[in-house]
Amino acid sequence: MSGKDVVKEIMSAVPAILRENMESMKEKSTAIPKGNKVKGHDFNEAFDYSELFSSYKTFGLQATNLALAIDQINQMIKWRLSDEPVAPDDETKDPTERRQIRCTIFLGYTSNLISSGLRSVVRYLCQHKMVDCVVTTAGGVEEDLMQCVGETFVAGEAVAGAELLKWRVSRCGNILTPKKNYEKLKEWLLPIIDTMYKEEKKGVYYTPSDIIDRLGREIDDKRSIYYWCSVNKIPVFCPGLTDGVIGDALYLYSFQHADFVIDILADLKKLNKIVFAAKKTGAIILGGGVMKHHICNANLMRNGADYSVYINTGIEYDASDAGATPDEAVSWGKIKSEAKPVKVYAEASLVFPIIVAETFLKHKDIASKLNP
């Protein structure tokens, strides 16, 4: 008996409704979306990391999103105004000048990432001026500065929070920071705040970005992100600057000088001015919360970012800002409707070093804005 005859005999015993359902599955689908066939990486071939990560495009799942994020950031790096046709009302028509105008790249991240070794990855980008604007949280600033005055540690084993409290050690995930580091930072901050207050009495008013720039200069440590931001004139915006040790130091100082003022609105104007001046914008956002929304909302002012990469573990069922997808941002006008944004559902310390290696490092000669 042939294979077909065996199948026919078996199917004759199957209920009619089930046979009809199975027959309908044989019909050729007319609605398969365009895309690549699923294909993994063949480790029998000569191994190359770049080829492995390139092959992620056809892996599916988050591997594909990681590969798409790499492509998106490479587009940010490579774009030049000379790639676009000259519009009749375009103020910049000279070909040489158009080749020098690049995509304005915004980098945002949360404080936990700066507590981790990802700090050195962010520092690399700022050291070589590969991003144009940074937005972060108070912890994203102070965790960098604190590692210049004290050490943090990866936990060797799980210890209860109550025990760590007795030891005067604070825990961030599996990262441990002695509380004395926070005290050292506070002691370092207070004299600088006092100097800024005295300058304010002479007519020099500080914004949060001015304060961060000042702290970057004062720390004078090449391990620091904000040292390099100060050197390379990369503005760092922090709408929640008081939410941490810096805020604690300012609060303590206010008992003696309650009239010390920080101008938050001036920073908003400064951020929006950067957005309005940009010919193209790209957003790389690690994590969620206030820094994510601050970047997205600024880009709303220009009808959306042209390129966007989100990396976080948030999901959208609770309508949180972290969980909001790029498509939701499109509905607000924070990302252009014709853009092809990418969200990678992953913990950033795991994937962002890979992304940087395959983008900014691989194309460092054209990624650095220290190079003409």
mmCIF file of C-alpha atoms in Angstrom:
data_model
loop_
_atom_site.group_PDB
_atom_site.id
_atom_site.type_symbol
_atom_site.label_atom_id
_atom_site.label_comp_id
_atom_site.label_asym_id
_atom_site.label_seq_id
_atom_site.Cartn_x
_atom_site.Cartn_y
_atom_site.Cartn_z
ATOM 1 C CA MET A 1 0.000 0.000 0.000
ATOM 2 C CA SER A 2 1.354 3.445 -0.962
ATOM 3 C CA GLY A 3 1.803 6.319 1.457
ATOM 4 C CA LYS A 4 -1.182 8.128 -0.054
ATOM 5 C CA ASP A 5 -3.368 5.055 0.373
ATOM 6 C CA VAL A 6 -2.341 4.783 4.033
ATOM 7 C CA VAL A 7 -3.253 8.398 4.622
ATOM 8 C CA LYS A 8 -6.568 7.968 2.799
ATOM 9 C CA GLU A 9 -7.476 4.932 4.872
ATOM 10 C CA ILE A 10 -6.601 6.704 8.151
ATOM 11 C CA MET A 11 -8.510 9.831 7.173
ATOM 12 C CA SER A 12 -11.628 7.822 6.339
ATOM 13 C CA ALA A 13 -11.923 7.038 10.054
ATOM 14 C CA VAL A 14 -11.545 10.696 11.104
ATOM 15 C CA PRO A 15 -14.772 12.663 11.847
ATOM 16 C CA ALA A 16 -15.910 14.764 8.869
ATOM 17 C CA ILE A 17 -15.579 18.116 10.650
ATOM 18 C CA LEU A 18 -11.950 17.352 11.503
ATOM 19 C CA ARG A 19 -11.254 16.228 7.905
ATOM 20 C CA GLU A 20 -12.670 19.497 6.583
ATOM 21 C CA ASN A 21 -10.531 21.495 8.984
ATOM 22 C CA MET A 22 -7.398 19.621 7.975
ATOM 23 C CA GLU A 23 -8.187 20.000 4.273
ATOM 24 C CA SER A 24 -8.592 23.760 4.706
ATOM 25 C CA MET A 25 -5.079 23.949 6.159
ATOM 26 C CA LYS A 26 -3.710 22.636 2.870
ATOM 27 C CA GLU A 27 -4.984 25.673 1.026
ATOM 28 C CA LYS A 28 -2.235 28.046 0.004
ATOM 29 C CA SER A 29 -2.048 31.133 2.248
ATOM 30 C CA THR A 30 -2.302 34.463 0.468
ATOM 31 C CA ALA A 31 -1.399 36.580 3.510
ATOM 32 C CA ILE A 32 2.168 35.706 4.443
ATOM 33 C CA PRO A 33 3.959 39.030 5.178
ATOM 34 C CA LYS A 34 7.184 39.731 3.362
ATOM 35 C CA GLY A 35 10.274 38.797 5.329
ATOM 36 C CA ASN A 36 13.276 36.530 5.601
ATOM 37 C CA LYS A 37 13.154 32.816 6.176
ATOM 38 C CA VAL A 38 14.214 31.771 9.665
ATOM 39 C CA LYS A 39 17.863 30.802 9.665
ATOM 40 C CA GLY A 40 20.358 30.435 12.499
ATOM 41 C CA HIS A 41 24.137 30.649 12.577
ATOM 42 C CA ASP A 42 26.234 27.699 11.412
ATOM 43 C CA PHE A 43 29.016 27.227 13.973
ATOM 44 C CA ASN A 44 30.684 24.710 11.650
ATOM 45 C CA GLU A 45 31.902 27.664 9.601
ATOM 46 C CA ALA A 46 34.845 29.923 10.514
ATOM 47 C CA PHE A 47 33.706 31.998 13.471
ATOM 48 C CA ASP A 48 33.384 35.792 13.416
ATOM 49 C CA TYR A 49 31.420 37.799 15.977
ATOM 50 C CA SER A 50 30.226 40.370 13.454
ATOM 51 C CA GLU A 51 28.873 37.630 11.208
ATOM 52 C CA LEU A 52 27.154 36.035 14.196
ATOM 53 C CA PHE A 53 25.382 39.257 15.155
ATOM 54 C CA SER A 54 24.538 39.974 11.523
ATOM 55 C CA SER A 55 22.947 36.538 11.300
ATOM 56 C CA TYR A 56 20.643 37.517 14.173
ATOM 57 C CA LYS A 57 18.427 39.213 11.571
ATOM 58 C CA THR A 58 17.039 35.824 10.585
ATOM 59 C CA PHE A 59 16.993 34.220 14.052
ATOM 60 C CA GLY A 60 13.589 35.630 15.000
ATOM 61 C CA LEU A 61 12.572 36.632 18.561
ATOM 62 C CA GLN A 62 14.699 39.320 20.255
ATOM 63 C CA ALA A 63 17.810 38.343 18.286
ATOM 64 C CA THR A 64 16.166 39.861 15.204
ATOM 65 C CA ASN A 65 15.285 43.029 17.127
ATOM 66 C CA LEU A 66 18.884 43.312 18.303
ATOM 67 C CA ALA A 67 20.111 43.114 14.703
ATOM 68 C CA LEU A 68 17.532 45.708 13.638
ATOM 69 C CA ALA A 69 18.681 47.999 16.472
ATOM 70 C CA ILE A 70 22.259 47.708 15.201
ATOM 71 C CA ASP A 71 21.083 48.658 11.703
ATOM 72 C CA GLN A 72 19.065 51.595 13.044
ATOM 73 C CA ILE A 73 22.012 53.045 14.965
ATOM 74 C CA ASN A 74 24.342 52.564 12.006
ATOM 75 C CA GLN A 75 21.892 54.626 9.960
ATOM 76 C CA MET A 76 22.123 57.391 12.593
ATOM 77 C CA ILE A 77 25.918 57.292 12.386
ATOM 78 C CA LYS A 78 26.151 57.265 8.586
ATOM 79 C CA TRP A 79 23.473 59.811 7.718
ATOM 80 C CA ARG A 80 24.612 63.120 6.251
ATOM 81 C CA LEU A 81 22.492 65.977 4.958
ATOM 82 C CA SER A 82 24.148 65.406 1.579
ATOM 83 C CA ASP A 83 22.160 62.132 1.412
ATOM 84 C CA GLU A 84 18.989 64.186 0.981
ATOM 85 C CA PRO A 85 17.902 66.086 -2.137
ATOM 86 C CA VAL A 86 18.264 69.866 -1.882
ATOM 87 C CA ALA A 87 14.847 71.419 -1.309
ATOM 88 C CA PRO A 88 14.063 74.837 -2.857
ATOM 89 C CA ASP A 89 13.746 76.414 0.615
ATOM 90 C CA ASP A 90 16.812 74.642 2.042
ATOM 91 C CA GLU A 91 19.171 77.134 3.678
ATOM 92 C CA THR A 92 22.155 74.785 3.290
ATOM 93 C CA LYS A 93 22.909 74.173 -0.380
ATOM 94 C CA ASP A 94 26.711 73.919 -0.464
ATOM 95 C CA PRO A 95 27.639 70.195 -1.005
ATOM 96 C CA THR A 96 30.678 70.379 1.282
ATOM 97 C CA GLU A 97 28.675 71.912 4.090
ATOM 98 C CA ARG A 98 25.870 69.386 3.614
ATOM 99 C CA ARG A 99 28.362 66.504 4.000
ATOM 100 C CA GLN A 100 29.347 67.867 7.420
ATOM 101 C CA ILE A 101 25.822 68.005 8.858
ATOM 102 C CA ARG A 102 25.020 64.808 10.726
ATOM 103 C CA CYS A 103 22.210 63.205 12.664
ATOM 104 C CA THR A 104 21.807 64.631 16.179
ATOM 105 C CA ILE A 105 21.949 61.630 18.518
ATOM 106 C CA PHE A 106 20.267 61.654 21.930
ATOM 107 C CA LEU A 107 21.366 59.070 24.500
ATOM 108 C CA GLY A 108 19.246 58.368 27.562
ATOM 109 C CA TYR A 109 19.830 55.914 30.414
ATOM 110 C CA THR A 110 18.785 55.151 33.966
ATOM 111 C CA SER A 111 20.964 55.216 37.077
ATOM 112 C CA ASN A 112 21.213 51.446 37.615
ATOM 113 C CA LEU A 113 23.117 51.117 34.341
ATOM 114 C CA ILE A 114 25.751 53.609 35.512
ATOM 115 C CA SER A 115 26.096 51.652 38.760
ATOM 116 C CA SER A 116 27.082 48.720 36.534
ATOM 117 C CA GLY A 117 30.014 48.230 34.184
ATOM 118 C CA LEU A 118 27.915 49.766 31.418
ATOM 119 C CA ARG A 119 29.244 53.065 32.760
ATOM 120 C CA SER A 120 32.492 52.504 30.838
ATOM 121 C CA VAL A 121 30.539 51.914 27.607
ATOM 122 C CA VAL A 122 28.681 55.211 28.005
ATOM 123 C CA ARG A 123 31.942 56.950 28.919
ATOM 124 C CA TYR A 124 33.500 55.679 25.658
ATOM 125 C CA LEU A 125 30.694 57.245 23.626
ATOM 126 C CA CYS A 126 31.086 60.593 25.403
ATOM 127 C CA GLN A 127 34.889 60.494 25.408
ATOM 128 C CA HIS A 128 34.884 60.250 21.606
ATOM 129 C CA LYS A 129 31.866 62.553 21.184
ATOM 130 C CA MET A 130 29.736 59.960 19.438
ATOM 131 C CA VAL A 131 26.501 61.360 20.894
ATOM 132 C CA ASP A 132 25.276 64.950 20.910
ATOM 133 C CA CYS A 133 23.044 65.105 23.947
ATOM 134 C CA VAL A 134 22.614 63.024 27.108
ATOM 135 C CA VAL A 135 19.480 62.765 29.252
ATOM 136 C CA THR A 136 19.574 60.849 32.509
ATOM 137 C CA THR A 137 18.371 60.683 36.097
ATOM 138 C CA ALA A 138 19.995 62.089 39.231
ATOM 139 C CA GLY A 139 21.390 58.635 39.961
ATOM 140 C CA GLY A 140 22.775 58.482 36.445
ATOM 141 C CA VAL A 141 24.923 61.489 37.351
ATOM 142 C CA GLU A 142 25.902 60.725 40.925
ATOM 143 C CA GLU A 143 26.646 57.015 40.404
ATOM 144 C CA ASP A 144 29.314 58.033 37.898
ATOM 145 C CA LEU A 145 30.834 60.644 40.200
ATOM 146 C CA MET A 146 30.635 58.313 43.186
ATOM 147 C CA GLN A 147 32.770 55.693 41.445
ATOM 148 C CA CYS A 148 35.481 58.351 41.244
ATOM 149 C CA VAL A 149 35.520 58.690 45.046
ATOM 150 C CA GLY A 150 34.816 55.083 46.056
ATOM 151 C CA GLU A 151 34.395 51.537 44.745
ATOM 152 C CA THR A 152 31.289 49.447 44.094
ATOM 153 C CA PHE A 153 31.181 45.663 44.056
ATOM 154 C CA VAL A 154 29.346 42.779 42.395
ATOM 155 C CA ALA A 155 27.728 40.671 45.121
ATOM 156 C CA GLY A 156 29.392 37.286 45.555
ATOM 157 C CA GLU A 157 26.348 35.793 47.266
ATOM 158 C CA ALA A 158 22.828 36.760 48.289
ATOM 159 C CA VAL A 159 22.649 38.667 51.573
ATOM 160 C CA ALA A 160 19.415 39.807 53.205
ATOM 161 C CA GLY A 161 18.653 43.502 53.054
ATOM 162 C CA ALA A 162 18.489 43.751 56.837
ATOM 163 C CA GLU A 163 22.050 42.397 57.095
ATOM 164 C CA LEU A 164 23.318 44.790 54.432
ATOM 165 C CA LEU A 165 21.726 47.661 56.347
ATOM 166 C CA LYS A 166 23.679 46.643 59.446
ATOM 167 C CA TRP A 167 26.862 46.571 57.356
ATOM 168 C CA ARG A 168 25.982 50.010 55.922
ATOM 169 C CA VAL A 169 25.927 48.656 52.392
ATOM 170 C CA SER A 170 23.249 49.549 49.803
ATOM 171 C CA ARG A 171 22.176 47.086 47.123
ATOM 172 C CA CYS A 172 21.202 47.816 43.500
ATOM 173 C CA GLY A 173 20.302 44.441 42.011
ATOM 174 C CA ASN A 174 23.489 42.427 42.488
ATOM 175 C CA ILE A 175 25.671 45.540 42.866
ATOM 176 C CA LEU A 176 26.760 46.634 46.346
ATOM 177 C CA THR A 177 27.795 50.160 47.324
ATOM 178 C CA PRO A 178 29.170 51.082 50.761
ATOM 179 C CA LYS A 179 27.128 53.933 52.268
ATOM 180 C CA LYS A 180 30.355 55.776 53.022
ATOM 181 C CA ASN A 181 30.648 56.405 49.255
ATOM 182 C CA TYR A 182 27.463 58.475 49.383
ATOM 183 C CA GLU A 183 28.804 60.421 52.346
ATOM 184 C CA LYS A 184 32.092 61.063 50.524
ATOM 185 C CA LEU A 185 30.208 62.327 47.505
ATOM 186 C CA LYS A 186 28.043 64.599 49.658
ATOM 187 C CA GLU A 187 31.129 66.045 51.346
ATOM 188 C CA TRP A 188 32.667 66.654 47.911
ATOM 189 C CA LEU A 189 29.484 68.305 46.608
ATOM 190 C CA LEU A 190 28.777 70.796 49.387
ATOM 191 C CA PRO A 191 31.802 73.114 48.822
ATOM 192 C CA ILE A 192 31.041 73.160 45.075
ATOM 193 C CA ILE A 193 27.415 74.074 45.782
ATOM 194 C CA ASP A 194 28.658 76.850 48.074
ATOM 195 C CA THR A 195 30.857 78.231 45.285
ATOM 196 C CA MET A 196 27.960 78.114 42.819
ATOM 197 C CA TYR A 197 25.743 79.950 45.307
ATOM 198 C CA LYS A 198 28.317 82.723 45.674
ATOM 199 C CA GLU A 199 28.570 82.981 41.866
ATOM 200 C CA GLU A 200 24.784 83.182 41.660
ATOM 201 C CA LYS A 201 24.861 86.211 43.961
ATOM 202 C CA LYS A 202 27.033 87.837 41.278
ATOM 203 C CA GLY A 203 24.475 87.116 38.554
ATOM 204 C CA VAL A 204 25.472 83.614 37.339
ATOM 205 C CA TYR A 205 22.377 81.389 37.425
ATOM 206 C CA TYR A 206 22.732 77.626 37.163
ATOM 207 C CA THR A 207 20.533 75.123 35.361
ATOM 208 C CA PRO A 208 20.742 71.363 36.068
ATOM 209 C CA SER A 209 22.867 70.907 32.912
ATOM 210 C CA ASP A 210 25.174 73.726 34.064
ATOM 211 C CA ILE A 211 25.589 72.010 37.430
ATOM 212 C CA ILE A 212 26.415 68.668 35.783
ATOM 213 C CA ASP A 213 28.929 70.372 33.511
ATOM 214 C CA ARG A 214 30.500 72.023 36.569
ATOM 215 C CA LEU A 215 30.664 68.704 38.432
ATOM 216 C CA GLY A 216 32.308 67.073 35.411
ATOM 217 C CA ARG A 217 35.003 69.747 35.425
ATOM 218 C CA GLU A 218 35.475 69.595 39.180
ATOM 219 C CA ILE A 219 35.803 65.790 39.324
ATOM 220 C CA ASP A 220 38.672 66.042 36.808
ATOM 221 C CA ASP A 221 38.794 62.252 36.396
ATOM 222 C CA LYS A 222 39.085 60.604 32.987
ATOM 223 C CA ARG A 223 37.098 57.604 34.253
ATOM 224 C CA SER A 224 34.054 59.858 34.533
ATOM 225 C CA ILE A 225 31.317 60.175 31.906
ATOM 226 C CA TYR A 226 30.693 63.782 32.894
ATOM 227 C CA TYR A 227 34.341 64.748 32.761
ATOM 228 C CA TRP A 228 34.248 63.862 29.058
ATOM 229 C CA CYS A 229 30.857 65.500 28.545
ATOM 230 C CA SER A 230 32.346 68.705 29.947
ATOM 231 C CA VAL A 231 35.503 68.406 27.818
ATOM 232 C CA ASN A 232 33.537 67.697 24.631
ATOM 233 C CA LYS A 233 30.713 70.144 25.398
ATOM 234 C CA ILE A 234 28.007 67.460 25.374
ATOM 235 C CA PRO A 235 25.011 68.853 27.276
ATOM 236 C CA VAL A 236 23.590 66.555 29.948
ATOM 237 C CA PHE A 237 19.967 67.128 30.940
ATOM 238 C CA CYS A 238 18.510 65.823 34.178
ATOM 239 C CA PRO A 239 14.931 66.955 34.867
ATOM 240 C CA GLY A 240 14.975 65.081 38.205
ATOM 241 C CA LEU A 241 18.319 66.327 39.518
ATOM 242 C CA THR A 242 17.142 66.550 43.137
ATOM 243 C CA ASP A 243 16.138 62.869 43.291
ATOM 244 C CA GLY A 244 19.250 61.480 45.010
ATOM 245 C CA VAL A 245 22.465 62.457 46.793
ATOM 246 C CA ILE A 246 22.773 65.694 44.793
ATOM 247 C CA GLY A 247 19.287 66.624 45.981
ATOM 248 C CA ASP A 248 20.200 65.659 49.547
ATOM 249 C CA ALA A 249 23.246 67.950 49.403
ATOM 250 C CA LEU A 250 21.168 70.802 47.970
ATOM 251 C CA TYR A 251 18.546 70.255 50.660
ATOM 252 C CA LEU A 252 21.140 70.402 53.435
ATOM 253 C CA TYR A 253 22.621 73.548 51.898
ATOM 254 C CA SER A 254 19.185 75.181 51.749
ATOM 255 C CA PHE A 255 19.015 75.361 55.552
ATOM 256 C CA GLN A 256 21.764 77.969 55.401
ATOM 257 C CA HIS A 257 20.928 79.493 52.013
ATOM 258 C CA ALA A 258 17.253 79.005 51.161
ATOM 259 C CA ASP A 259 17.545 81.512 48.305
ATOM 260 C CA PHE A 260 19.756 79.278 46.111
ATOM 261 C CA VAL A 261 17.879 78.851 42.809
ATOM 262 C CA ILE A 262 18.246 76.263 40.023
ATOM 263 C CA ASP A 263 16.644 77.278 36.721
ATOM 264 C CA ILE A 264 14.877 74.197 35.326
ATOM 265 C CA LEU A 265 12.946 76.032 32.596
ATOM 266 C CA ALA A 266 16.155 77.339 30.993
ATOM 267 C CA ASP A 267 17.256 73.730 30.473
ATOM 268 C CA LEU A 268 13.998 72.872 28.744
ATOM 269 C CA LYS A 269 14.532 75.778 26.362
ATOM 270 C CA LYS A 270 18.108 74.630 25.766
ATOM 271 C CA LEU A 271 17.022 71.054 25.008
ATOM 272 C CA ASN A 272 14.293 72.171 22.621
ATOM 273 C CA LYS A 273 16.736 74.516 20.869
ATOM 274 C CA ILE A 274 18.961 71.494 20.097
ATOM 275 C CA VAL A 275 15.939 69.656 18.693
ATOM 276 C CA PHE A 276 14.844 72.569 16.500
ATOM 277 C CA ALA A 277 18.359 72.974 15.066
ATOM 278 C CA ALA A 278 18.675 69.289 14.129
ATOM 279 C CA LYS A 279 18.207 68.190 10.529
ATOM 280 C CA LYS A 280 17.763 64.556 11.655
ATOM 281 C CA THR A 281 17.443 63.133 15.134
ATOM 282 C CA GLY A 282 18.131 59.704 16.567
ATOM 283 C CA ALA A 283 17.170 58.495 20.047
ATOM 284 C CA ILE A 284 18.913 55.668 21.892
ATOM 285 C CA ILE A 285 17.044 55.055 25.135
ATOM 286 C CA LEU A 286 18.218 52.520 27.724
ATOM 287 C CA GLY A 287 15.480 51.950 30.283
ATOM 288 C CA GLY A 288 12.384 54.036 30.923
ATOM 289 C CA GLY A 289 10.884 56.717 33.112
ATOM 290 C CA VAL A 290 11.491 60.440 33.097
ATOM 291 C CA MET A 291 14.620 60.429 30.905
ATOM 292 C CA LYS A 292 12.855 58.361 28.209
ATOM 293 C CA HIS A 293 9.886 60.681 28.101
ATOM 294 C CA HIS A 294 12.096 63.796 28.207
ATOM 295 C CA ILE A 295 13.852 62.732 24.993
ATOM 296 C CA CYS A 296 10.631 61.660 23.292
ATOM 297 C CA ASN A 297 8.743 64.791 24.299
ATOM 298 C CA ALA A 298 11.535 67.033 23.039
ATOM 299 C CA ASN A 299 11.389 65.276 19.663
ATOM 300 C CA LEU A 300 7.642 65.831 19.569
ATOM 301 C CA MET A 301 8.509 69.529 19.107
ATOM 302 C CA ARG A 302 9.919 68.672 15.651
ATOM 303 C CA ASN A 303 7.150 66.200 14.756
ATOM 304 C CA GLY A 304 9.129 63.171 15.857
ATOM 305 C CA ALA A 305 12.539 61.520 15.841
ATOM 306 C CA ASP A 306 13.789 60.034 12.578
ATOM 307 C CA TYR A 307 15.528 57.050 14.202
ATOM 308 C CA SER A 308 14.768 55.411 17.551
ATOM 309 C CA VAL A 309 16.039 52.444 19.535
ATOM 310 C CA TYR A 310 14.489 51.478 22.858
ATOM 311 C CA ILE A 311 16.097 48.864 25.094
ATOM 312 C CA ASN A 312 14.159 47.841 28.192
ATOM 313 C CA THR A 313 12.156 45.022 29.735
ATOM 314 C CA GLY A 314 8.901 46.981 30.137
ATOM 315 C CA ILE A 315 5.665 45.697 28.628
ATOM 316 C CA GLU A 316 2.781 47.898 27.579
ATOM 317 C CA TYR A 317 -0.255 46.317 29.262
ATOM 318 C CA ASP A 318 -0.054 48.746 32.227
ATOM 319 C CA ALA A 319 0.421 51.849 30.013
ATOM 320 C CA SER A 320 3.704 52.677 31.759
ATOM 321 C CA ASP A 321 6.205 54.960 30.052
ATOM 322 C CA ALA A 322 8.880 52.244 30.107
ATOM 323 C CA GLY A 323 6.523 49.736 28.536
ATOM 324 C CA ALA A 324 5.273 52.116 25.847
ATOM 325 C CA THR A 325 6.346 50.832 22.438
ATOM 326 C CA PRO A 326 7.758 52.987 19.642
ATOM 327 C CA ASP A 327 4.418 52.602 17.862
ATOM 328 C CA GLU A 328 2.713 54.306 20.804
ATOM 329 C CA ALA A 329 5.246 57.144 20.496
ATOM 330 C CA VAL A 330 4.297 57.459 16.805
ATOM 331 C CA SER A 331 0.680 58.077 17.877
ATOM 332 C CA TRP A 332 1.862 61.071 19.931
ATOM 333 C CA GLY A 333 4.126 62.441 17.187
ATOM 334 C CA LYS A 334 7.277 61.656 19.190
ATOM 335 C CA ILE A 335 8.610 59.390 16.417
ATOM 336 C CA LYS A 336 7.941 60.107 12.749
ATOM 337 C CA SER A 337 5.282 57.891 11.182
ATOM 338 C CA GLU A 338 7.617 56.924 8.324
ATOM 339 C CA ALA A 339 10.433 55.943 10.724
ATOM 340 C CA LYS A 340 11.357 52.321 11.436
ATOM 341 C CA PRO A 341 12.005 52.356 15.191
ATOM 342 C CA VAL A 342 13.099 49.276 17.113
ATOM 343 C CA LYS A 343 12.471 48.069 20.634
ATOM 344 C CA VAL A 344 14.703 45.358 22.066
ATOM 345 C CA TYR A 345 13.096 43.597 25.007
ATOM 346 C CA ALA A 346 16.231 42.980 27.042
ATOM 347 C CA GLU A 347 18.209 44.180 30.034
ATOM 348 C CA ALA A 348 20.511 46.845 28.633
ATOM 349 C CA SER A 349 23.761 45.765 30.328
ATOM 350 C CA LEU A 350 23.452 42.498 28.423
ATOM 351 C CA VAL A 351 22.946 43.831 24.901
ATOM 352 C CA PHE A 352 24.134 47.442 24.694
ATOM 353 C CA PRO A 353 27.880 46.563 24.700
ATOM 354 C CA ILE A 354 27.194 44.302 21.698
ATOM 355 C CA ILE A 355 25.324 47.110 19.946
ATOM 356 C CA VAL A 356 28.120 49.621 20.590
ATOM 357 C CA ALA A 357 30.737 47.150 19.297
ATOM 358 C CA GLU A 358 28.754 46.669 16.081
ATOM 359 C CA THR A 359 28.008 50.356 15.543
ATOM 360 C CA PHE A 360 30.027 53.126 17.173
ATOM 361 C CA LEU A 361 33.200 51.080 17.592
ATOM 362 C CA LYS A 362 33.049 49.440 14.169
ATOM 363 C CA HIS A 363 32.501 52.828 12.502
ATOM 364 C CA LYS A 364 34.443 54.950 15.001
ATOM 365 C CA ASP A 365 36.121 57.114 12.353
ATOM 366 C CA ILE A 366 32.808 58.438 11.083
ATOM 367 C CA ALA A 367 30.920 58.081 14.397
ATOM 368 C CA SER A 368 33.140 60.476 16.317
ATOM 369 C CA LYS A 369 32.172 64.102 15.942
ATOM 370 C CA LEU A 370 35.670 65.053 16.967
ATOM 371 C CA ASN A 371 36.521 64.105 13.386
ATOM 372 C CA PRO A 372 35.387 66.552 10.678
#
